[in-house]
Amino acid sequence: MYKILIFLKKVGDESVLTHFRDVTIPKLESLVKSKVPLADIEGSALSEEKYHKYCEAVFSKKEDLDRLFQSPEGKEFNKELAGLGRHISVFYANFGG
């Protein structure tokens, strides 16, 4: 199993959260063809960075994610993430060992 994890940093600008919720998440849902829940981050005690929201998408393997992100829709989503650059942290996790 392979995941993309997207964390939205705490920012004072409510429009960033609105954009993330109303634009970024629906684009990710369209890309992965499934519902992507948005979670509240309630604590990050050992992290210098403070986060506000979190979402993830799951793939069977890394190659599935790579293939999807090379599609026109995936490239568009990458641009969306780049536009949010300083407001998000993106991690990739491999649960296969």
mmCIF file of N, CA and C in Angstrom:
data_model
loop_
_atom_site.group_PDB
_atom_site.id
_atom_site.type_symbol
_atom_site.label_atom_id
_atom_site.label_comp_id
_atom_site.label_asym_id
_atom_site.label_seq_id
_atom_site.Cartn_x
_atom_site.Cartn_y
_atom_site.Cartn_z
ATOM 1 N N MET A 1 0.850 -1.173 0.000
ATOM 2 C CA MET A 1 0.000 0.000 0.000
ATOM 3 C C MET A 1 0.898 1.239 0.000
ATOM 4 N N TYR A 2 0.471 2.246 -0.725
ATOM 5 C CA TYR A 2 1.226 3.485 -0.866
ATOM 6 C C TYR A 2 0.267 4.652 -0.658
ATOM 7 N N LYS A 3 0.691 5.674 0.068
ATOM 8 C CA LYS A 3 -0.188 6.806 0.357
ATOM 9 C C LYS A 3 0.488 8.129 0.031
ATOM 10 N N ILE A 4 -0.330 9.079 -0.363
ATOM 11 C CA ILE A 4 0.090 10.473 -0.408
ATOM 12 C C ILE A 4 -0.627 11.146 0.759
ATOM 13 N N LEU A 5 0.138 11.842 1.590
ATOM 14 C CA LEU A 5 -0.383 12.503 2.787
ATOM 15 C C LEU A 5 -0.195 14.004 2.601
ATOM 16 N N ILE A 6 -1.263 14.756 2.746
ATOM 17 C CA ILE A 6 -1.191 16.205 2.554
ATOM 18 C C ILE A 6 -1.640 16.890 3.843
ATOM 19 N N PHE A 7 -0.749 17.687 4.402
ATOM 20 C CA PHE A 7 -1.024 18.425 5.628
ATOM 21 C C PHE A 7 -1.125 19.913 5.303
ATOM 22 N N LEU A 8 -2.195 20.547 5.746
ATOM 23 C CA LEU A 8 -2.366 21.987 5.589
ATOM 24 C C LEU A 8 -1.858 22.668 6.853
ATOM 25 N N LYS A 9 -0.923 23.580 6.684
ATOM 26 C CA LYS A 9 -0.352 24.289 7.828
ATOM 27 C C LYS A 9 -1.352 25.294 8.384
ATOM 28 N N LYS A 10 -1.192 25.590 9.664
ATOM 29 C CA LYS A 10 -2.026 26.629 10.282
ATOM 30 C C LYS A 10 -1.611 27.972 9.703
ATOM 31 N N VAL A 11 -2.587 28.676 9.168
ATOM 32 C CA VAL A 11 -2.344 30.011 8.616
ATOM 33 C C VAL A 11 -3.466 30.926 9.094
ATOM 34 N N GLY A 12 -3.191 32.202 9.137
ATOM 35 C CA GLY A 12 -4.197 33.150 9.582
ATOM 36 C C GLY A 12 -5.214 33.505 8.508
ATOM 37 N N ASP A 13 -4.949 33.097 7.284
ATOM 38 C CA ASP A 13 -5.793 33.457 6.151
ATOM 39 C C ASP A 13 -6.843 32.374 5.908
ATOM 40 N N GLU A 14 -8.085 32.668 6.223
ATOM 41 C CA GLU A 14 -9.180 31.703 6.069
ATOM 42 C C GLU A 14 -9.396 31.297 4.614
ATOM 43 N N SER A 15 -9.000 32.159 3.670
ATOM 44 C CA SER A 15 -9.196 31.832 2.253
ATOM 45 C C SER A 15 -8.351 30.630 1.827
ATOM 46 N N VAL A 16 -7.224 30.400 2.508
ATOM 47 C CA VAL A 16 -6.387 29.231 2.196
ATOM 48 C C VAL A 16 -7.136 27.952 2.559
ATOM 49 N N LEU A 17 -7.741 27.916 3.737
ATOM 50 C CA LEU A 17 -8.525 26.750 4.146
ATOM 51 C C LEU A 17 -9.711 26.550 3.210
ATOM 52 N N THR A 18 -10.393 27.619 2.872
ATOM 53 C CA THR A 18 -11.536 27.529 1.964
ATOM 54 C C THR A 18 -11.107 26.956 0.619
ATOM 55 N N HIS A 19 -9.995 27.433 0.088
ATOM 56 C CA HIS A 19 -9.485 26.923 -1.190
ATOM 57 C C HIS A 19 -9.117 25.446 -1.072
ATOM 58 N N PHE A 20 -8.434 25.090 -0.004
ATOM 59 C CA PHE A 20 -8.028 23.698 0.198
ATOM 60 C C PHE A 20 -9.249 22.786 0.249
ATOM 61 N N ARG A 21 -10.265 23.195 0.992
ATOM 62 C CA ARG A 21 -11.482 22.397 1.164
ATOM 63 C C ARG A 21 -12.335 22.372 -0.108
ATOM 64 N N ASP A 22 -12.473 23.519 -0.775
ATOM 65 C CA ASP A 22 -13.412 23.638 -1.890
ATOM 66 C C ASP A 22 -12.808 23.394 -3.262
ATOM 67 N N VAL A 23 -11.483 23.443 -3.368
ATOM 68 C CA VAL A 23 -10.830 23.261 -4.671
ATOM 69 C C VAL A 23 -9.866 22.067 -4.654
ATOM 70 N N THR A 24 -8.914 22.077 -3.721
ATOM 71 C CA THR A 24 -7.875 21.043 -3.703
ATOM 72 C C THR A 24 -8.455 19.654 -3.442
ATOM 73 N N ILE A 25 -9.267 19.522 -2.411
ATOM 74 C CA ILE A 25 -9.832 18.213 -2.065
ATOM 75 C C ILE A 25 -10.704 17.670 -3.200
ATOM 76 N N PRO A 26 -11.620 18.457 -3.777
ATOM 77 C CA PRO A 26 -12.408 17.928 -4.903
ATOM 78 C C PRO A 26 -11.546 17.505 -6.099
ATOM 79 N N LYS A 27 -10.455 18.229 -6.360
ATOM 80 C CA LYS A 27 -9.561 17.825 -7.457
ATOM 81 C C LYS A 27 -8.902 16.486 -7.141
ATOM 82 N N LEU A 28 -8.495 16.292 -5.887
ATOM 83 C CA LEU A 28 -7.901 15.017 -5.491
ATOM 84 C C LEU A 28 -8.934 13.902 -5.589
ATOM 85 N N GLU A 29 -10.153 14.163 -5.143
ATOM 86 C CA GLU A 29 -11.221 13.162 -5.234
ATOM 87 C C GLU A 29 -11.491 12.780 -6.680
ATOM 88 N N SER A 30 -11.500 13.747 -7.559
ATOM 89 C CA SER A 30 -11.707 13.473 -8.981
ATOM 90 C C SER A 30 -10.566 12.625 -9.537
ATOM 91 N N LEU A 31 -9.368 12.920 -9.098
ATOM 92 C CA LEU A 31 -8.189 12.196 -9.566
ATOM 93 C C LEU A 31 -8.204 10.736 -9.115
ATOM 94 N N VAL A 32 -8.512 10.502 -7.838
ATOM 95 C CA VAL A 32 -8.455 9.138 -7.296
ATOM 96 C C VAL A 32 -9.803 8.421 -7.371
ATOM 97 N N LYS A 33 -10.830 9.150 -7.807
ATOM 98 C CA LYS A 33 -12.175 8.592 -7.991
ATOM 99 C C LYS A 33 -12.741 7.971 -6.709
ATOM 100 N N SER A 34 -12.508 8.672 -5.602
ATOM 101 C CA SER A 34 -13.088 8.257 -4.323
ATOM 102 C C SER A 34 -13.132 9.456 -3.384
ATOM 103 N N LYS A 35 -13.932 9.328 -2.350
ATOM 104 C CA LYS A 35 -14.073 10.384 -1.348
ATOM 105 C C LYS A 35 -12.767 10.514 -0.565
ATOM 106 N N VAL A 36 -12.338 11.743 -0.337
ATOM 107 C CA VAL A 36 -11.129 12.017 0.439
ATOM 108 C C VAL A 36 -11.538 12.837 1.661
ATOM 109 N N PRO A 37 -11.637 12.188 2.829
ATOM 110 C CA PRO A 37 -12.024 12.923 4.034
ATOM 111 C C PRO A 37 -10.948 13.925 4.451
ATOM 112 N N LEU A 38 -11.393 15.016 5.015
ATOM 113 C CA LEU A 38 -10.499 16.047 5.525
ATOM 114 C C LEU A 38 -10.552 16.000 7.049
ATOM 115 N N ALA A 39 -9.418 15.739 7.667
ATOM 116 C CA ALA A 39 -9.358 15.587 9.123
ATOM 117 C C ALA A 39 -8.791 16.838 9.779
ATOM 118 N N ASP A 40 -9.230 17.085 11.005
ATOM 119 C CA ASP A 40 -8.656 18.149 11.825
ATOM 120 C C ASP A 40 -7.419 17.607 12.528
ATOM 121 N N ILE A 41 -6.353 18.376 12.537
ATOM 122 C CA ILE A 41 -5.169 18.023 13.314
ATOM 123 C C ILE A 41 -5.364 18.624 14.701
ATOM 124 N N GLU A 42 -5.423 17.784 15.702
ATOM 125 C CA GLU A 42 -5.695 18.253 17.062
ATOM 126 C C GLU A 42 -4.435 18.440 17.888
ATOM 127 N N GLY A 43 -3.312 18.011 17.361
ATOM 128 C CA GLY A 43 -2.072 18.211 18.090
ATOM 129 C C GLY A 43 -0.882 17.739 17.284
ATOM 130 N N SER A 44 0.230 18.414 17.467
ATOM 131 C CA SER A 44 1.499 18.020 16.853
ATOM 132 C C SER A 44 2.614 18.463 17.798
ATOM 133 N N ALA A 45 2.578 17.901 18.985
ATOM 134 C CA ALA A 45 3.423 18.344 20.091
ATOM 135 C C ALA A 45 4.917 18.339 19.774
ATOM 136 N N LEU A 46 5.387 17.397 19.007
ATOM 137 C CA LEU A 46 6.821 17.292 18.754
ATOM 138 C C LEU A 46 7.243 17.908 17.426
ATOM 139 N N SER A 47 6.333 18.579 16.776
ATOM 140 C CA SER A 47 6.622 19.197 15.487
ATOM 141 C C SER A 47 6.704 20.708 15.636
ATOM 142 N N GLU A 48 7.739 21.296 15.048
ATOM 143 C CA GLU A 48 7.837 22.757 15.056
ATOM 144 C C GLU A 48 6.733 23.363 14.198
ATOM 145 N N GLU A 49 6.389 22.686 13.121
ATOM 146 C CA GLU A 49 5.341 23.154 12.213
ATOM 147 C C GLU A 49 3.988 22.821 12.810
ATOM 148 N N LYS A 50 3.083 23.758 12.780
ATOM 149 C CA LYS A 50 1.726 23.532 13.278
ATOM 150 C C LYS A 50 0.800 23.316 12.087
ATOM 151 N N TYR A 51 0.038 22.242 12.149
ATOM 152 C CA TYR A 51 -0.861 21.885 11.057
ATOM 153 C C TYR A 51 -2.308 22.028 11.487
ATOM 154 N N HIS A 52 -3.168 22.267 10.506
ATOM 155 C CA HIS A 52 -4.583 22.525 10.742
ATOM 156 C C HIS A 52 -5.464 21.386 10.217
ATOM 157 N N LYS A 53 -5.171 20.908 9.002
ATOM 158 C CA LYS A 53 -5.977 19.872 8.348
ATOM 159 C C LYS A 53 -5.058 18.839 7.713
ATOM 160 N N TYR A 54 -5.662 17.682 7.412
ATOM 161 C CA TYR A 54 -4.906 16.564 6.843
ATOM 162 C C TYR A 54 -5.824 15.744 5.953
ATOM 163 N N CYS A 55 -5.276 15.263 4.847
ATOM 164 C CA CYS A 55 -6.006 14.301 4.016
ATOM 165 C C CYS A 55 -4.998 13.331 3.412
ATOM 166 N N GLU A 56 -5.523 12.222 2.908
ATOM 167 C CA GLU A 56 -4.656 11.228 2.288
ATOM 168 C C GLU A 56 -5.410 10.499 1.194
ATOM 169 N N ALA A 57 -4.644 9.961 0.271
ATOM 170 C CA ALA A 57 -5.190 9.086 -0.764
ATOM 171 C C ALA A 57 -4.344 7.820 -0.773
ATOM 172 N N VAL A 58 -4.996 6.687 -1.000
ATOM 173 C CA VAL A 58 -4.349 5.376 -0.907
ATOM 174 C C VAL A 58 -4.257 4.745 -2.295
ATOM 175 N N PHE A 59 -3.125 4.110 -2.553
ATOM 176 C CA PHE A 59 -2.872 3.420 -3.816
ATOM 177 C C PHE A 59 -2.344 2.027 -3.516
ATOM 178 N N SER A 60 -2.565 1.101 -4.425
ATOM 179 C CA SER A 60 -2.063 -0.262 -4.236
ATOM 180 C C SER A 60 -0.545 -0.295 -4.217
ATOM 181 N N LYS A 61 0.056 0.499 -5.099
ATOM 182 C CA LYS A 61 1.519 0.542 -5.177
ATOM 183 C C LYS A 61 1.951 1.891 -5.736
ATOM 184 N N LYS A 62 3.214 2.216 -5.568
ATOM 185 C CA LYS A 62 3.757 3.505 -5.993
ATOM 186 C C LYS A 62 3.542 3.734 -7.481
ATOM 187 N N GLU A 63 3.665 2.703 -8.267
ATOM 188 C CA GLU A 63 3.509 2.838 -9.716
ATOM 189 C C GLU A 63 2.111 3.336 -10.087
ATOM 190 N N ASP A 64 1.110 2.949 -9.312
ATOM 191 C CA ASP A 64 -0.257 3.428 -9.563
ATOM 192 C C ASP A 64 -0.345 4.933 -9.341
ATOM 193 N N LEU A 65 0.261 5.408 -8.265
ATOM 194 C CA LEU A 65 0.284 6.847 -8.000
ATOM 195 C C LEU A 65 1.055 7.565 -9.093
ATOM 196 N N ASP A 66 2.224 7.049 -9.457
ATOM 197 C CA ASP A 66 3.042 7.676 -10.499
ATOM 198 C C ASP A 66 2.284 7.773 -11.816
ATOM 199 N N ARG A 67 1.624 6.706 -12.197
ATOM 200 C CA ARG A 67 0.872 6.671 -13.457
ATOM 201 C C ARG A 67 -0.255 7.708 -13.427
ATOM 202 N N LEU A 68 -0.957 7.765 -12.321
ATOM 203 C CA LEU A 68 -2.062 8.710 -12.184
ATOM 204 C C LEU A 68 -1.563 10.155 -12.229
ATOM 205 N N PHE A 69 -0.438 10.423 -11.575
ATOM 206 C CA PHE A 69 0.073 11.792 -11.527
ATOM 207 C C PHE A 69 0.736 12.213 -12.832
ATOM 208 N N GLN A 70 0.968 11.280 -13.743
ATOM 209 C CA GLN A 70 1.488 11.620 -15.065
ATOM 210 C C GLN A 70 0.368 11.897 -16.066
ATOM 211 N N SER A 71 -0.864 11.599 -15.684
ATOM 212 C CA SER A 71 -2.010 11.876 -16.555
ATOM 213 C C SER A 71 -2.238 13.389 -16.609
ATOM 214 N N PRO A 72 -2.974 13.876 -17.607
ATOM 215 C CA PRO A 72 -3.270 15.319 -17.659
ATOM 216 C C PRO A 72 -3.945 15.825 -16.382
ATOM 217 N N GLU A 73 -4.879 15.063 -15.839
ATOM 218 C CA GLU A 73 -5.557 15.457 -14.601
ATOM 219 C C GLU A 73 -4.566 15.454 -13.425
ATOM 220 N N GLY A 74 -3.667 14.483 -13.405
ATOM 221 C CA GLY A 74 -2.656 14.419 -12.353
ATOM 222 C C GLY A 74 -1.678 15.579 -12.422
ATOM 223 N N LYS A 75 -1.284 15.950 -13.629
ATOM 224 C CA LYS A 75 -0.386 17.098 -13.793
ATOM 225 C C LYS A 75 -1.073 18.383 -13.336
ATOM 226 N N GLU A 76 -2.362 18.483 -13.606
ATOM 227 C CA GLU A 76 -3.136 19.643 -13.148
ATOM 228 C C GLU A 76 -3.185 19.672 -11.614
ATOM 229 N N PHE A 77 -3.343 18.503 -10.997
ATOM 230 C CA PHE A 77 -3.354 18.446 -9.534
ATOM 231 C C PHE A 77 -1.989 18.824 -8.963
ATOM 232 N N ASN A 78 -0.911 18.408 -9.618
ATOM 233 C CA ASN A 78 0.429 18.798 -9.170
ATOM 234 C C ASN A 78 0.586 20.317 -9.183
ATOM 235 N N LYS A 79 0.028 20.969 -10.200
ATOM 236 C CA LYS A 79 0.063 22.435 -10.261
ATOM 237 C C LYS A 79 -0.725 23.033 -9.094
ATOM 238 N N GLU A 80 -1.844 22.404 -8.770
ATOM 239 C CA GLU A 80 -2.654 22.845 -7.629
ATOM 240 C C GLU A 80 -1.823 22.780 -6.347
ATOM 241 N N LEU A 81 -1.119 21.669 -6.141
ATOM 242 C CA LEU A 81 -0.277 21.533 -4.951
ATOM 243 C C LEU A 81 0.841 22.569 -4.947
ATOM 244 N N ALA A 82 1.450 22.784 -6.107
ATOM 245 C CA ALA A 82 2.531 23.769 -6.201
ATOM 246 C C ALA A 82 2.031 25.164 -5.837
ATOM 247 N N GLY A 83 0.804 25.478 -6.221
ATOM 248 C CA GLY A 83 0.228 26.774 -5.892
ATOM 249 C C GLY A 83 0.011 26.969 -4.401
ATOM 250 N N LEU A 84 -0.142 25.877 -3.687
ATOM 251 C CA LEU A 84 -0.320 25.937 -2.231
ATOM 252 C C LEU A 84 1.002 25.762 -1.485
ATOM 253 N N GLY A 85 2.076 25.613 -2.223
ATOM 254 C CA GLY A 85 3.393 25.258 -1.718
ATOM 255 C C GLY A 85 3.742 25.597 -0.292
ATOM 256 N N ARG A 86 3.716 26.853 0.076
ATOM 257 C CA ARG A 86 4.161 27.237 1.428
ATOM 258 C C ARG A 86 3.119 26.949 2.495
ATOM 259 N N HIS A 87 1.909 26.564 2.073
ATOM 260 C CA HIS A 87 0.830 26.300 3.025
ATOM 261 C C HIS A 87 0.631 24.815 3.315
ATOM 262 N N ILE A 88 1.342 23.958 2.603
ATOM 263 C CA ILE A 88 1.142 22.518 2.773
ATOM 264 C C ILE A 88 2.472 21.794 2.924
ATOM 265 N N SER A 89 2.382 20.593 3.468
ATOM 266 C CA SER A 89 3.486 19.633 3.446
ATOM 267 C C SER A 89 2.923 18.363 2.842
ATOM 268 N N VAL A 90 3.671 17.777 1.913
ATOM 269 C CA VAL A 90 3.227 16.562 1.228
ATOM 270 C C VAL A 90 4.238 15.465 1.527
ATOM 271 N N PHE A 91 3.727 14.308 1.944
ATOM 272 C CA PHE A 91 4.564 13.153 2.247
ATOM 273 C C PHE A 91 4.057 11.965 1.449
ATOM 274 N N TYR A 92 4.952 11.055 1.140
ATOM 275 C CA TYR A 92 4.605 9.802 0.475
ATOM 276 C C TYR A 92 5.030 8.676 1.404
ATOM 277 N N ALA A 93 4.133 7.727 1.642
ATOM 278 C CA ALA A 93 4.414 6.635 2.576
ATOM 279 C C ALA A 93 4.233 5.294 1.884
ATOM 280 N N ASN A 94 5.225 4.427 2.053
ATOM 281 C CA ASN A 94 5.185 3.083 1.491
ATOM 282 C C ASN A 94 4.985 2.103 2.641
ATOM 283 N N PHE A 95 3.846 1.430 2.656
ATOM 284 C CA PHE A 95 3.541 0.471 3.710
ATOM 285 C C PHE A 95 3.947 -0.947 3.321
ATOM 286 N N GLY A 96 4.693 -1.057 2.224
ATOM 287 C CA GLY A 96 5.094 -2.369 1.742
ATOM 288 C C GLY A 96 6.440 -2.828 2.257
ATOM 289 N N GLY A 97 7.146 -1.968 2.949
ATOM 290 C CA GLY A 97 8.416 -2.376 3.514
ATOM 291 C C GLY A 97 9.596 -1.971 2.771
#
